[in-house]
Amino acid sequence: MDARTQQELVAILPRLRRFALGLTRNGASADDLVQAACEKAIARIDQWEVGTRLDSWMFRIIQTTHIDQIRSQKRRDGHLELVEGQTENSFDGERAAEASLTLDAVRRAIYTLPDDQRAVVMLVSVEGLSYKEASEALEIPMGTLTSRLVRARTALARILEEQTGDTDIIKTNNVSPLERGSIQ
Amino acid sequence: MISLDESTLIAYVDGELDIETIRMVEHKLSEDANATKYVEHLREIAALSRIAFNDTLHEAVPQALKDAVLKAAALNNADAANVVAFAPRRTQSDWGRALPMAAAAACLLLGLGGGYQYSKASTGDALKLASLTMQQDQSAMDLALNQALEVKMSGDTQTWANPDSHRSAAFTPVKTYQDKSGAFCREYRKDVSTNNQAETSFGLACRDDKGTWKTRYLILDNSNSQNF
């Protein structure tokens, strides 16, 4: 790995950790995941096409490493079903009802999404990748990406619905009507 | 409930539609209060999602992780070259400490999600409209700048454009440091283009505890402006 690529890899570590946190939902696991993914990437750096985005390539490696980790975890736990399509819902509705629409509520809502949908949300909604970039990073067809995204976003909209019943968050933060109007 | 399907509205909020479709969607939205409300809800969530994980982005990368990565790189290079390599240590100059990000939600919320804005005024006083557009652009650019300072790494550019007013802007944080009181300050470069007239300026903004970046000074770079 040449010095410049190494420097770039270190520079994008904050974003890799953010993505990994979204996948693992746990800070310590996220750092383990980033480390495992970086070691993998460094070992097979010759597979990275120079000139393409290093971050997208790293997101892909993090995602596949994460899936591998979940699978081996499930094998250890005696569960053999795939993570794909899993729809566990650990969202604590009561707790959420107390909170206004805060970043914490949004994070927790995102954490309730199945793994495949969460990866898409992390890349498109959190990282701000375009649909095309995200589908390339995850190596999934555009149609798969958009359907996962639509399922995830409608689920989030549903979960966070009561909390945004009115637009308090906008009103209470000294934003003039003009500014508000400018995004509509 | 809504005449526009969800995937179209989501793509609209994500800025993934072409201009023609955007105009179509906006026309339909103007006649559909429910769909408009839903779009606002989606936008709100999109804006909050964008920054919901930023604590991680802004806190220092654990030294152990950085060391592990550099060590792996050094070992790999040593294998490749069959020589002993030294892992270069780099200090991360970007963001030092975790920031209380929750407070930043509000000001960012409005700058995200939309992408384009359109003046809804039909006919009438063209001057008034131009002035209103200008004011709207100014507010939108302020929000884009705030977003750039909040989420962009130094050297990365946040762009903004309003195709209707032929105005676009690019904001690039250049350098980050803390002032005496511990507040984060960033130097930035601002390039605004109006009808192909470019204007570059350099500013220094500091972050207040509400997450708003206040510009302390702004210097216009005359060497780059085109006054013919």
Coordinates of C-alpha atoms in Angstrom, one line a residue:
Chain A
M1 CA 0.0 0.0 0.0
D2 CA 1.5 3.3 -1.0
A3 CA 1.9 6.1 1.4
R4 CA -0.9 8.2 -0.2
T5 CA -3.5 5.4 -0.1
Q6 CA -2.5 4.7 3.5
Q7 CA -2.9 8.4 4.4
E8 CA -6.3 8.4 2.7
L9 CA -7.3 5.3 4.6
V10 CA -6.4 6.9 7.9
A11 CA -8.2 10.1 6.9
I12 CA -11.5 8.2 6.2
L13 CA -11.4 6.2 9.5
P14 CA -13.9 8.5 11.2
R15 CA -16.4 7.8 8.4
L16 CA -15.7 4.1 8.4
R17 CA -16.3 4.0 12.2
R18 CA -19.6 5.9 11.7
F19 CA -20.7 3.3 9.1
A20 CA -19.6 0.4 11.2
L21 CA -21.4 1.8 14.2
G22 CA -24.6 1.9 12.2
L23 CA -24.1 -1.8 11.3
T24 CA -23.1 -3.1 14.7
R25 CA -25.0 -0.7 16.9
N26 CA -22.2 -0.9 19.4
G27 CA -19.1 1.3 19.6
A28 CA -16.6 -1.4 20.6
S29 CA -17.8 -3.9 17.9
A30 CA -17.7 -1.1 15.4
D31 CA -14.0 -0.5 16.0
D32 CA -13.3 -4.2 15.8
L33 CA -15.2 -4.3 12.6
V34 CA -13.3 -1.4 11.1
Q35 CA -10.0 -2.9 12.1
A36 CA -10.8 -6.3 10.6
A37 CA -12.0 -4.6 7.4
C38 CA -8.9 -2.4 7.2
E39 CA -6.6 -5.4 7.6
K40 CA -8.5 -7.3 4.9
A41 CA -8.3 -4.3 2.6
I42 CA -4.6 -3.8 3.2
A43 CA -3.9 -7.5 2.5
R44 CA -5.7 -7.3 -0.8
I45 CA -5.0 -3.8 -1.8
D46 CA -4.0 -5.0 -5.3
Q47 CA -7.7 -5.7 -5.8
W48 CA -8.6 -2.0 -5.4
E49 CA -8.8 -0.2 -8.7
V50 CA -6.7 2.9 -8.4
G51 CA -8.8 5.9 -9.4
T52 CA -12.0 4.5 -7.9
R53 CA -13.2 5.7 -4.5
L54 CA -11.4 4.2 -1.6
D55 CA -14.3 4.9 0.7
S56 CA -16.9 3.0 -1.4
W57 CA -14.5 0.1 -1.5
M58 CA -14.0 0.2 2.2
F59 CA -17.8 0.4 2.9
R60 CA -18.2 -2.8 0.8
I61 CA -15.5 -4.6 2.8
I62 CA -17.0 -3.5 6.1
Q63 CA -20.4 -4.6 5.0
T64 CA -19.2 -8.1 3.8
T65 CA -17.0 -8.5 6.9
H66 CA -20.0 -7.6 9.1
I67 CA -22.2 -10.2 7.4
D68 CA -19.5 -12.8 7.8
Q69 CA -19.3 -12.0 11.5
I70 CA -23.0 -12.2 12.0
R71 CA -23.1 -15.5 10.2
S72 CA -20.4 -17.1 12.3
Q73 CA -21.9 -15.6 15.4
K74 CA -25.2 -17.2 14.5
R75 CA -23.5 -20.6 13.8
R76 CA -21.9 -20.4 17.3
D77 CA -25.3 -19.6 18.7
G78 CA -26.9 -22.5 16.9
H79 CA -29.0 -20.4 14.6
L80 CA -28.5 -21.1 11.0
E81 CA -30.9 -18.7 9.3
L82 CA -29.5 -15.9 7.1
V83 CA -29.5 -12.3 8.3
E84 CA -31.3 -11.3 5.1
G85 CA -35.0 -10.7 5.7
Q86 CA -34.7 -10.7 9.5
T87 CA -37.2 -8.4 11.0
E88 CA -36.5 -8.2 14.6
N89 CA -38.1 -5.2 16.2
S90 CA -36.6 -4.1 19.5
F91 CA -37.9 -0.6 19.3
D92 CA -39.1 0.6 22.7
G93 CA -42.3 2.5 21.9
E94 CA -42.9 3.8 25.3
R95 CA -39.5 5.3 25.7
A96 CA -39.8 6.9 22.3
A97 CA -43.1 8.5 23.1
E98 CA -41.5 10.4 25.8
A99 CA -38.8 11.8 23.7
S100 CA -39.3 14.4 21.0
L101 CA -37.8 13.7 17.7
T102 CA -34.2 13.7 18.7
L103 CA -31.1 12.4 17.1
D104 CA -31.2 9.7 19.7
A105 CA -34.7 8.6 18.6
V106 CA -33.7 8.6 15.0
R107 CA -30.6 6.5 15.8
R108 CA -32.7 4.0 17.8
A109 CA -35.2 3.8 15.0
I110 CA -32.5 3.1 12.5
Y111 CA -31.2 0.4 14.8
T112 CA -34.5 -1.5 14.6
L113 CA -34.2 -1.9 10.9
P114 CA -33.0 -5.3 9.5
D115 CA -29.3 -5.5 8.6
D116 CA -29.7 -5.2 4.9
Q117 CA -31.9 -2.1 5.1
R118 CA -29.7 -0.5 7.8
A119 CA -26.7 -0.7 5.5
V120 CA -28.5 1.1 2.8
V121 CA -29.8 3.8 5.1
M122 CA -26.3 4.3 6.5
L123 CA -24.9 4.8 3.1
V124 CA -27.6 6.9 1.5
S125 CA -29.1 8.8 4.5
V126 CA -26.1 9.1 6.8
E127 CA -23.1 9.1 4.4
G128 CA -25.0 11.0 1.7
L129 CA -24.0 8.6 -1.1
S130 CA -26.1 8.8 -4.3
Y131 CA -28.2 5.7 -5.1
K132 CA -25.8 4.8 -7.8
E133 CA -22.7 5.1 -5.5
A134 CA -24.5 3.1 -2.8
S135 CA -25.6 0.3 -5.1
E136 CA -22.0 0.0 -6.4
A137 CA -20.5 0.1 -2.9
L138 CA -22.9 -2.7 -1.7
E139 CA -22.7 -4.5 -5.1
I140 CA -26.4 -4.8 -5.3
P141 CA -28.7 -3.8 -8.3
M142 CA -30.3 -0.4 -8.2
G143 CA -33.7 -1.9 -7.9
T144 CA -32.7 -3.9 -4.8
L145 CA -31.2 -0.7 -3.3
T146 CA -34.3 1.4 -3.9
S147 CA -36.7 -1.2 -2.6
R148 CA -34.7 -1.7 0.6
L149 CA -34.5 2.1 0.9
V150 CA -38.2 2.5 0.5
R151 CA -38.9 -0.2 3.0
A152 CA -36.5 1.3 5.5
R153 CA -37.7 4.9 5.0
T154 CA -41.4 4.0 5.3
A155 CA -40.6 2.0 8.5
L156 CA -38.7 5.0 9.9
A157 CA -41.5 7.3 9.0
R158 CA -44.0 5.0 10.8
I159 CA -41.8 4.6 13.9
L160 CA -41.1 8.3 14.2
E161 CA -44.6 9.4 13.3
E162 CA -46.1 10.3 16.7
Q163 CA -42.9 12.2 17.5
T164 CA -43.2 14.5 14.6
G165 CA -46.9 15.1 14.8
D166 CA -46.3 18.7 14.8
T167 CA -43.2 20.6 13.6
D168 CA -42.0 21.7 17.0
I169 CA -38.4 21.1 16.2
I170 CA -38.6 23.7 13.5
K171 CA -40.6 26.3 15.5
T172 CA -38.6 26.2 18.6
N173 CA -35.2 26.8 17.1
N174 CA -35.4 30.4 16.1
V175 CA -35.6 29.9 12.4
S176 CA -37.4 32.7 10.5
P177 CA -40.3 31.9 8.3
L178 CA -38.2 33.0 5.4
E179 CA -35.6 30.4 6.0
R180 CA -38.2 27.8 6.5
G181 CA -39.9 28.8 3.2
S182 CA -36.7 28.5 1.3
I183 CA -36.6 24.7 1.5
Q184 CA -40.2 24.1 0.5
Chain B
M1 CA -53.7 8.2 0.9
I2 CA -51.2 9.8 -1.4
S3 CA -51.4 10.1 -5.1
L4 CA -47.6 10.0 -5.5
D5 CA -46.1 6.7 -4.7
E6 CA -43.7 6.4 -1.8
S7 CA -40.6 5.5 -3.8
T8 CA -41.0 8.6 -6.0
L9 CA -41.4 10.8 -2.9
I10 CA -38.4 9.2 -1.3
A11 CA -36.3 9.7 -4.4
Y12 CA -37.6 13.3 -4.5
V13 CA -36.4 13.9 -0.9
D14 CA -33.1 12.3 -1.7
G15 CA -32.6 14.6 -4.7
E16 CA -32.5 11.6 -7.1
L17 CA -35.0 12.9 -9.6
D18 CA -34.2 14.9 -12.7
I19 CA -35.5 18.4 -13.0
E20 CA -38.5 17.6 -15.1
T21 CA -39.7 15.0 -12.6
I22 CA -39.0 17.3 -9.7
R23 CA -41.3 19.9 -11.3
M24 CA -44.0 17.3 -11.9
V25 CA -43.8 16.1 -8.4
E26 CA -43.9 19.6 -7.0
H27 CA -46.9 20.4 -9.1
K28 CA -48.7 17.3 -7.8
L29 CA -47.6 18.1 -4.2
S30 CA -49.1 21.6 -4.4
E31 CA -52.5 19.9 -4.8
D32 CA -52.0 17.2 -2.2
A33 CA -51.7 18.3 1.4
N34 CA -51.3 14.8 2.7
A35 CA -48.4 14.0 0.4
T36 CA -46.8 17.4 1.2
K37 CA -47.0 16.5 4.9
Y38 CA -45.5 13.2 4.3
V39 CA -42.7 14.7 2.3
E40 CA -42.0 17.1 5.2
H41 CA -41.9 14.2 7.5
L42 CA -39.5 12.3 5.3
R43 CA -37.3 15.4 5.0
E44 CA -37.2 15.8 8.7
I45 CA -36.1 12.2 9.2
A46 CA -33.6 12.5 6.3
A47 CA -32.0 15.6 7.8
L48 CA -31.8 14.1 11.3
S49 CA -30.4 10.8 9.9
R50 CA -27.7 12.7 8.1
I51 CA -26.3 13.9 11.4
A52 CA -27.6 11.3 13.9
F53 CA -24.2 9.4 13.9
N54 CA -21.9 12.4 13.8
D55 CA -20.6 12.0 17.3
T56 CA -18.6 9.2 16.0
L57 CA -17.5 11.2 13.0
H58 CA -16.2 14.1 15.2
E59 CA -14.6 12.2 18.1
A60 CA -11.0 11.2 17.8
V61 CA -10.3 7.8 16.3
P62 CA -9.0 5.5 19.1
Q63 CA -5.2 5.4 18.9
A64 CA -5.3 1.6 19.1
L65 CA -7.3 1.4 15.9
K66 CA -5.1 3.8 14.1
D67 CA -2.0 2.0 15.3
A68 CA -3.5 -1.4 14.2
V69 CA -4.2 -0.1 10.7
L70 CA -0.8 1.5 10.3
K71 CA 0.9 -1.7 11.6
A72 CA -1.1 -3.8 9.1
A73 CA 0.0 -1.5 6.3
A74 CA 3.6 -1.5 7.4
L75 CA 3.7 -5.3 7.7
N76 CA 2.1 -5.6 4.2
N77 CA 4.6 -3.2 2.8
A78 CA 7.4 -5.1 4.4
D79 CA 6.2 -8.3 2.9
A80 CA 5.9 -6.8 -0.5
A81 CA 9.3 -5.1 -0.5
N82 CA 11.0 -7.7 1.8
V83 CA 12.4 -4.9 3.8
V84 CA 11.7 -3.6 7.2
A85 CA 9.2 -0.7 6.9
F86 CA 8.5 1.9 9.4
A87 CA 4.9 2.8 10.0
P88 CA 4.6 6.5 9.6
R89 CA 2.7 8.1 12.4
R90 CA 0.3 10.8 11.4
T91 CA -1.6 13.0 13.8
Q92 CA -5.1 13.6 12.8
S93 CA -5.7 17.3 12.5
D94 CA -9.3 17.2 11.6
W95 CA -11.6 17.0 14.6
G96 CA -10.3 16.7 18.1
R97 CA -13.0 15.9 20.5
A98 CA -16.6 14.8 20.5
L99 CA -19.1 17.6 20.1
P100 CA -22.6 17.8 21.6
M101 CA -24.3 17.2 18.3
A102 CA -27.9 17.1 19.3
A103 CA -27.9 20.9 19.4
A104 CA -26.8 21.0 15.8
A105 CA -30.0 19.3 14.6
A106 CA -32.1 22.3 14.3
C107 CA -30.0 24.6 12.2
L108 CA -29.0 21.7 9.9
L109 CA -32.4 20.4 9.5
L110 CA -33.4 23.1 7.1
G111 CA -30.4 22.9 4.9
L112 CA -30.8 19.3 4.1
G113 CA -33.0 17.1 2.0
G114 CA -34.4 19.6 -0.4
G115 CA -31.8 20.4 -2.9
Y116 CA -33.7 22.8 -5.0
Q117 CA -36.2 25.5 -4.2
Y118 CA -38.7 27.1 -6.4
S119 CA -40.4 30.4 -6.1
K120 CA -44.1 29.8 -6.1
A121 CA -45.1 33.3 -7.1
S122 CA -47.0 33.3 -10.4
T123 CA -46.7 36.7 -12.0
G124 CA -46.3 40.2 -10.7
D125 CA -43.6 42.4 -9.5
A126 CA -40.4 40.9 -11.0
L127 CA -38.2 43.0 -8.9
K128 CA -39.8 41.9 -5.7
L129 CA -39.5 38.3 -6.9
A130 CA -35.8 38.8 -7.7
S131 CA -35.2 40.2 -4.3
L132 CA -37.1 37.4 -2.6
T133 CA -35.2 34.8 -4.6
M134 CA -32.0 36.5 -3.6
Q135 CA -33.0 36.4 0.1
Q136 CA -34.0 32.8 -0.2
D137 CA -30.7 31.9 -1.9
Q138 CA -28.9 33.8 0.9
S139 CA -30.7 31.8 3.6
A140 CA -30.2 28.5 1.8
M141 CA -26.5 29.3 1.3
D142 CA -26.1 30.1 4.9
L143 CA -27.6 26.8 5.8
A144 CA -25.4 25.0 3.2
L145 CA -22.3 26.7 4.8
N146 CA -23.4 25.7 8.2
Q147 CA -23.8 22.1 7.0
A148 CA -20.4 22.2 5.3
L149 CA -18.8 23.4 8.5
E150 CA -20.6 20.9 10.6
V151 CA -20.1 17.7 8.6
K152 CA -17.4 18.2 6.0
M153 CA -13.9 17.2 6.6
S154 CA -11.3 19.8 5.9
G155 CA -10.7 19.9 2.1
D156 CA -14.1 18.4 1.2
T157 CA -16.5 20.6 -0.6
Q158 CA -20.2 21.2 0.0
T159 CA -22.0 22.4 -3.0
W160 CA -25.3 24.2 -3.4
A161 CA -27.2 25.3 -6.5
N162 CA -30.4 26.9 -7.4
P163 CA -31.0 26.4 -11.2
D164 CA -33.8 28.9 -11.3
S165 CA -31.7 31.8 -10.1
H166 CA -28.6 30.5 -11.9
R167 CA -26.7 30.8 -8.6
S168 CA -24.5 28.1 -7.2
A169 CA -22.0 28.0 -4.4
A170 CA -19.3 25.8 -3.0
F171 CA -18.1 25.7 0.6
T172 CA -14.8 24.1 1.6
P173 CA -13.6 24.0 5.2
V174 CA -9.9 24.5 5.1
K175 CA -8.6 24.3 8.6
T176 CA -10.0 23.4 12.0
Y177 CA -8.9 24.5 15.5
Q178 CA -10.1 25.5 18.9
D179 CA -10.1 29.1 20.1
K180 CA -9.1 30.1 23.6
S181 CA -12.5 29.4 25.0
G182 CA -12.5 25.9 23.6
A183 CA -14.9 26.6 20.8
F184 CA -14.3 25.0 17.5
C185 CA -13.4 27.4 14.7
R186 CA -12.9 26.6 11.0
E187 CA -11.5 28.6 8.2
Y188 CA -13.3 28.1 5.0
R189 CA -13.4 29.0 1.3
K190 CA -16.6 30.2 -0.3
D191 CA -17.1 30.3 -4.0
V192 CA -20.3 31.8 -5.2
S193 CA -21.3 32.0 -8.9
T194 CA -24.2 34.1 -10.1
N195 CA -24.9 34.0 -13.8
N196 CA -21.4 32.8 -14.4
Q197 CA -19.9 35.7 -12.3
A198 CA -17.6 34.1 -9.8
E199 CA -16.7 35.4 -6.4
T200 CA -14.4 33.8 -4.0
S201 CA -14.0 34.7 -0.3
F202 CA -12.3 33.3 2.7
G203 CA -13.9 33.2 6.1
L204 CA -13.5 32.2 9.7
A205 CA -16.4 30.8 11.5
C206 CA -16.7 29.5 15.1
R207 CA -19.3 27.2 16.5
D208 CA -21.5 28.3 19.3
D209 CA -23.0 25.9 21.8
K210 CA -26.2 25.7 19.8
G211 CA -24.4 24.3 16.9
T212 CA -24.6 27.4 14.7
W213 CA -21.4 28.5 13.0
K214 CA -21.0 32.3 13.2
T215 CA -18.7 33.8 10.7
R216 CA -16.3 36.1 12.5
Y217 CA -14.7 37.5 9.4
L218 CA -14.9 37.2 5.7
I219 CA -12.4 38.4 3.2
L220 CA -13.3 38.9 -0.5
D221 CA -10.6 37.6 -2.8
N222 CA -10.5 40.3 -5.4
S223 CA -7.8 38.6 -7.5
N224 CA -10.3 35.9 -8.5
S225 CA -13.5 37.9 -9.1
Q226 CA -14.5 38.8 -12.6
N227 CA -15.4 42.4 -13.0
F228 CA -15.5 43.3 -16.6

